[in-house]
XYZ file of C-alpha atoms in Angstrom:
206
model
C 57.494 89.417 86.384
C 56.109 91.009 83.599
C 58.124 89.117 79.645
C 60.252 91.858 77.820
C 59.406 93.242 75.234
C 61.157 94.438 71.900
C 58.272 96.993 70.590
C 59.667 99.720 72.114
C 57.269 101.812 72.441
C 57.384 99.696 75.387
C 55.863 98.085 78.464
C 52.908 100.100 80.960
C 52.573 98.976 84.131
C 49.627 99.460 87.591
C 49.509 97.661 90.180
C 46.436 97.273 92.221
C 46.336 98.387 95.766
C 46.497 95.678 97.944
C 49.570 94.550 96.288
C 48.616 90.652 94.440
C 47.961 91.638 91.305
C 50.090 93.382 88.906
C 48.985 94.571 85.311
C 51.157 94.992 82.160
C 49.965 96.854 78.990
C 52.135 96.802 76.442
C 51.373 97.575 72.485
C 49.128 94.793 71.767
C 48.776 92.867 74.997
C 47.414 93.202 78.348
C 48.644 90.596 81.050
C 47.452 89.792 84.475
C 50.244 88.272 87.424
C 49.547 87.457 90.316
C 52.367 89.064 92.916
C 51.166 88.176 96.324
C 53.965 85.781 96.374
C 56.929 88.553 94.605
C 59.809 85.397 94.253
C 56.984 83.329 91.768
C 56.082 84.441 88.668
C 52.541 83.311 88.198
C 50.539 84.980 84.981
C 46.595 85.073 85.604
C 45.046 85.730 82.204
C 45.367 87.720 78.834
C 43.727 89.451 76.932
C 44.975 90.825 72.772
C 44.175 94.293 72.483
C 44.791 96.258 69.392
C 48.215 97.044 68.300
C 49.015 101.055 68.520
C 52.067 102.399 67.879
C 53.125 104.296 70.443
C 53.776 103.842 74.373
C 50.558 102.654 76.015
C 48.949 104.327 78.586
C 47.201 102.247 81.501
C 45.565 103.571 84.635
C 43.668 101.523 87.685
C 40.142 102.241 89.182
C 40.137 103.308 92.058
C 38.150 100.289 93.494
C 40.395 98.078 91.511
C 37.510 96.563 89.001
C 38.525 98.954 85.614
C 41.160 99.354 83.958
C 41.502 101.514 81.486
C 44.008 102.265 78.431
C 45.316 104.356 76.096
C 47.104 102.721 72.849
C 48.024 104.295 69.593
C 44.228 105.844 68.547
C 41.786 104.136 71.074
C 41.275 104.272 74.413
C 39.593 100.846 76.594
C 38.179 100.212 79.859
C 38.649 96.828 80.835
C 36.605 94.944 83.608
C 39.598 93.717 85.661
C 36.880 92.383 88.466
C 37.860 88.815 88.475
C 41.507 88.830 86.736
C 41.307 85.098 85.610
C 38.668 86.968 83.585
C 39.674 90.386 82.035
C 36.703 91.388 80.050
C 36.464 94.617 77.666
C 33.125 96.970 78.522
C 33.944 100.070 76.051
C 36.454 100.734 73.349
C 36.530 104.736 71.103
C 38.561 105.731 68.681
C 40.168 109.170 68.274
C 40.325 108.749 64.165
C 40.771 111.797 63.580
C 42.256 113.057 66.595
C 44.991 110.477 66.955
C 47.501 109.278 68.921
C 46.081 109.663 72.469
C 49.175 110.295 74.791
C 48.076 110.563 78.673
C 45.027 110.400 81.518
C 44.811 111.323 84.464
C 41.604 110.794 86.431
C 40.583 113.223 89.720
C 42.043 112.295 93.224
C 38.056 111.409 93.678
C 38.032 109.410 90.696
C 34.783 109.931 89.737
C 36.598 112.152 86.544
C 39.435 110.751 83.546
C 40.976 113.176 81.555
C 42.867 111.926 78.292
C 44.788 114.316 76.452
C 45.426 113.509 72.026
C 48.188 115.686 69.941
C 45.297 118.464 68.994
C 43.001 118.269 72.160
C 41.692 117.568 75.756
C 38.650 114.574 76.424
C 36.673 115.021 80.241
C 34.978 112.289 80.727
C 32.597 110.875 83.793
C 33.946 107.611 85.186
C 31.585 107.189 87.712
C 29.549 104.964 86.047
C 30.232 101.511 84.640
C 30.615 102.505 81.393
C 32.644 105.880 80.979
C 29.898 109.042 79.374
C 32.138 111.637 77.660
C 31.378 115.700 78.787
C 32.979 117.943 77.199
C 36.188 117.848 74.821
C 38.773 120.956 73.001
C 41.011 121.542 70.748
C 44.356 122.495 72.578
C 46.155 126.220 71.316
C 48.764 124.732 70.018
C 51.457 126.345 67.852
C 51.773 122.817 64.812
C 49.643 120.024 63.857
C 51.921 117.782 65.808
C 52.393 118.198 69.375
C 53.460 115.284 71.791
C 51.760 115.380 75.206
C 54.848 114.533 77.601
C 52.996 114.949 80.978
C 50.368 115.745 82.923
C 48.737 117.267 86.800
C 45.698 117.925 88.683
C 46.539 120.931 91.451
C 45.494 118.398 95.258
C 41.691 119.761 94.689
C 41.054 118.822 91.383
C 40.373 122.667 90.121
C 43.208 122.859 87.721
C 44.867 120.458 85.599
C 48.650 121.099 83.759
C 49.247 119.765 79.606
C 52.716 119.027 79.031
C 53.663 119.999 74.733
C 56.486 120.609 73.672
C 58.300 124.235 74.633
C 55.171 124.714 76.824
C 51.994 123.869 79.659
C 49.468 125.067 79.121
C 47.202 125.531 82.498
C 42.991 124.698 82.672
C 40.318 125.709 85.010
C 38.364 122.465 85.938
C 36.324 122.632 89.186
C 33.763 122.523 87.104
C 34.608 120.097 84.278
C 32.142 120.402 82.017
C 33.211 123.323 80.987
C 36.680 123.689 81.211
C 37.930 127.284 80.631
C 41.893 128.013 79.523
C 43.577 129.735 82.165
C 47.158 130.903 80.514
C 50.223 128.942 78.655
C 54.003 129.155 80.174
C 57.020 128.931 77.873
C 60.056 127.293 77.776
C 62.393 125.289 76.302
C 62.975 121.731 76.197
C 59.310 119.475 76.770
C 58.003 118.503 80.131
C 58.721 115.383 80.717
C 56.935 115.034 84.133
C 54.370 117.591 86.201
C 53.548 118.147 89.781
C 51.954 120.600 91.652
C 52.143 121.778 95.464
C 50.465 120.661 97.979
C 48.896 124.587 98.161
C 48.949 124.640 94.177
C 50.704 127.794 94.191
C 53.810 126.388 92.595
C 54.016 123.955 89.184
C 57.149 121.875 89.720
C 58.676 119.734 85.813
C 61.028 118.837 84.301
C 62.371 119.082 81.077
């Protein structure tokens, strides 16, 4: 039901837990649809966003009340408690460390990890406004390292970040003080990453 876009950055999608609401973000706009009847396209609302040049990333909070959006150089939190009136509640610009490529949340939904070309940033998102816990520079071989995928172990203790030719592993038992564990090198780019349930194996597609 989401309209096509000619922007090469593409569209990021998320669906509410009850399956009735679809959220879509392209390079400059949030669109919200009622999909309780998939045969009928019913747009509920739109919210203009500051344009970004890279593919957006979208994550819905566990209570379905907030959308976290990475778009270009911006990290946004949008209140979608009422899908008819989405409201931007938080914005952070990553001007000196942009663009932002990926994010992932802990299984309890209280901690959010975002990755730029140069750093890892960690937020407490358990309250109404995100609170920064820490930001650390990534050990990378050049000034511009794309991020393809992220994964968090089932127990939320180990974070994997896929870079070109490597995956960086961090101990995040204490999100305020992440510790670098090691890097695994390979030929290619880790486009998706997933941990096995026992945390002993890390699977990736290249």
